[in-house]
Amino acid sequence: MQFNVSTLGYQNISISYDLRHSNTSSRYEQVQYSLDGNSFIDSTVFDGNSGDTWFNNRMIDFSAIPGVSDNANFAFRILATFAPDSSTYLPSNGTSSYGTAGTWRFDMVTVTGSPVPVPAAVWLMGSALFGLIGFRRAQS
């Protein structure tokens, strides 16, 4: 699952989602992010160690990563990944076998951030301009 989400005008970006693993789906999920929308960087691996279970509020905080904030090309994706230190997939349910027909169900995928502060100089200039417009109208 891939999401291309502009963060222009926002900082302190984080993502969250709910995910339900079927018994035969990959137990491990890899979250990756991109600053250019094309090349992806590994971020977080989650362990879905129980089949037919919702894992709610998976959250990744990107606020400390330069380039995520105020970026028109920000993207992230969630992929099935091998078991740690392995080259094999494990099933979510330990008594099942991994199967390529296993499913994940996503819900509540959310990207949050806070507005990038307007620099004081821009605010002062805007205030001064508004004052001049107000003063000029008063003279009319």
Short mmCIF file of C-alpha atoms in Angstrom, two decimals:
data_model
loop_
_atom_site.label_atom_id
_atom_site.label_comp_id
_atom_site.label_asym_id
_atom_site.label_seq_id
_atom_site.Cartn_x
_atom_site.Cartn_y
_atom_site.Cartn_z
CA MET A 1 0.00 0.00 0.00
CA GLN A 2 1.51 3.34 -1.01
CA PHE A 3 0.38 6.87 -0.15
CA ASN A 4 1.73 10.01 -1.83
CA VAL A 5 0.84 12.90 0.50
CA SER A 6 1.99 16.49 0.18
CA THR A 7 3.08 17.93 3.52
CA LEU A 8 3.43 21.48 2.15
CA GLY A 9 2.71 23.95 4.94
CA TYR A 10 2.99 21.28 7.66
CA GLN A 11 5.70 20.04 10.01
CA ASN A 12 6.02 17.42 12.79
CA ILE A 13 4.55 14.80 10.48
CA SER A 14 3.39 11.43 11.78
CA ILE A 15 1.32 8.64 10.30
CA SER A 16 -0.94 6.09 11.92
CA TYR A 17 -3.14 3.25 10.73
CA ASP A 18 -5.03 0.15 11.82
CA LEU A 19 -4.20 -3.16 10.15
CA ARG A 20 -5.81 -6.58 10.32
CA HIS A 21 -3.69 -9.61 9.42
CA SER A 22 -5.27 -12.80 8.11
CA ASN A 23 -3.87 -16.07 9.50
CA THR A 24 -1.73 -16.75 6.42
CA SER A 25 -0.56 -13.19 5.69
CA SER A 26 2.97 -12.03 6.35
CA ARG A 27 3.54 -11.54 10.06
CA TYR A 28 5.91 -8.59 9.52
CA GLU A 29 5.19 -5.26 7.87
CA GLN A 30 7.82 -2.75 6.77
CA VAL A 31 7.04 0.98 6.68
CA GLN A 32 9.15 2.99 4.24
CA TYR A 33 9.13 6.71 3.39
CA SER A 34 10.25 8.82 0.45
CA LEU A 35 11.30 12.46 0.18
CA ASP A 36 11.09 12.50 -3.62
CA GLY A 37 8.17 10.12 -4.23
CA ASN A 38 10.46 7.60 -5.98
CA SER A 39 13.23 6.23 -3.76
CA PHE A 40 12.17 4.77 -0.42
CA ILE A 41 13.98 4.49 2.92
CA ASP A 42 13.22 1.80 5.53
CA SER A 43 11.64 3.17 8.68
CA THR A 44 9.82 0.79 11.02
CA VAL A 45 9.04 -2.94 11.12
CA PHE A 46 5.94 -4.09 12.98
CA ASP A 47 5.20 -7.62 14.15
CA GLY A 48 1.65 -8.85 13.54
CA ASN A 49 2.04 -11.96 15.66
CA SER A 50 -1.61 -12.96 15.75
CA GLY A 51 -3.79 -13.85 12.77
CA ASP A 52 -7.32 -12.54 12.31
CA THR A 53 -6.50 -9.68 14.66
CA TRP A 54 -6.68 -5.90 14.31
CA PHE A 55 -3.53 -4.05 15.31
CA ASN A 56 -4.79 -0.56 16.06
CA ASN A 57 -2.95 2.74 15.96
CA ARG A 58 0.32 1.67 14.39
CA MET A 59 2.20 4.98 14.56
CA ILE A 60 5.40 6.35 13.06
CA ASP A 61 6.72 9.79 14.02
CA PHE A 62 8.67 11.45 11.19
CA SER A 63 9.17 14.79 12.98
CA ALA A 64 12.92 14.28 13.47
CA ILE A 65 13.59 13.38 9.82
CA PRO A 66 14.78 16.37 7.77
CA GLY A 67 12.90 16.77 4.52
CA VAL A 68 9.58 15.21 5.55
CA SER A 69 8.07 18.51 6.67
CA ASP A 70 6.84 20.99 4.06
CA ASN A 71 7.46 18.53 1.21
CA ALA A 72 5.21 18.24 -1.86
CA ASN A 73 6.75 14.85 -2.73
CA PHE A 74 6.48 13.02 0.60
CA ALA A 75 5.26 9.43 0.30
CA PHE A 76 5.12 6.33 2.47
CA ARG A 77 4.30 2.70 1.88
CA ILE A 78 3.65 -0.42 3.91
CA LEU A 79 5.05 -3.70 2.60
CA ALA A 80 5.17 -7.33 3.66
CA THR A 81 8.69 -8.17 4.75
CA PHE A 82 10.73 -11.21 5.69
CA ALA A 83 11.12 -12.28 9.30
CA PRO A 84 14.07 -10.45 10.92
CA ASP A 85 17.46 -11.95 10.03
CA SER A 86 15.77 -14.26 7.54
CA SER A 87 14.86 -14.56 3.88
CA THR A 88 11.44 -16.10 4.48
CA TYR A 89 7.98 -14.83 5.31
CA LEU A 90 6.28 -16.07 8.46
CA PRO A 91 2.49 -16.33 8.82
CA SER A 92 0.67 -14.11 11.29
CA ASN A 93 -0.79 -17.18 12.97
CA GLY A 94 1.96 -19.51 14.18
CA THR A 95 -0.13 -22.62 13.47
CA SER A 96 -0.78 -21.58 9.84
CA SER A 97 1.43 -21.59 6.78
CA TYR A 98 2.36 -18.38 4.99
CA GLY A 99 0.35 -17.99 1.79
CA THR A 100 0.52 -15.45 -1.00
CA ALA A 101 -3.29 -15.22 -0.82
CA GLY A 102 -3.10 -13.99 2.80
CA THR A 103 -4.65 -10.56 3.29
CA TRP A 104 -4.18 -7.33 5.16
CA ARG A 105 -7.06 -4.93 5.76
CA PHE A 106 -6.26 -1.28 6.39
CA ASP A 107 -8.41 1.26 8.19
CA MET A 108 -8.01 4.73 9.69
CA VAL A 109 -4.86 5.65 7.72
CA THR A 110 -4.06 9.15 8.99
CA VAL A 111 -1.32 11.69 8.30
CA THR A 112 -1.02 14.43 10.91
CA GLY A 113 1.14 17.51 11.31
CA SER A 114 1.10 21.03 12.61
CA PRO A 115 1.13 24.17 10.46
CA VAL A 116 4.55 25.57 9.61
CA PRO A 117 4.80 28.86 11.55
CA VAL A 118 4.69 32.02 9.48
CA PRO A 119 8.00 33.87 9.91
CA ALA A 120 7.71 36.99 12.07
CA ALA A 121 8.92 39.25 9.23
CA VAL A 122 6.09 38.07 6.96
CA TRP A 123 3.56 38.53 9.76
CA LEU A 124 4.84 42.06 10.52
CA MET A 125 4.81 42.99 6.82
CA GLY A 126 1.25 41.69 6.46
CA SER A 127 0.16 43.58 9.58
CA ALA A 128 1.80 46.78 8.35
CA LEU A 129 0.15 46.44 4.92
CA PHE A 130 -3.23 45.83 6.54
CA GLY A 131 -2.69 48.93 8.70
CA LEU A 132 -1.89 51.05 5.63
CA ILE A 133 -4.95 49.80 3.79
CA GLY A 134 -7.09 50.51 6.84
CA PHE A 135 -5.55 53.97 7.24
CA ARG A 136 -6.03 54.83 3.58
CA ARG A 137 -9.67 53.82 3.66
CA ALA A 138 -10.18 56.00 6.70
CA GLN A 139 -8.84 58.98 4.68
CA SER A 140 -11.30 58.44 1.77
#
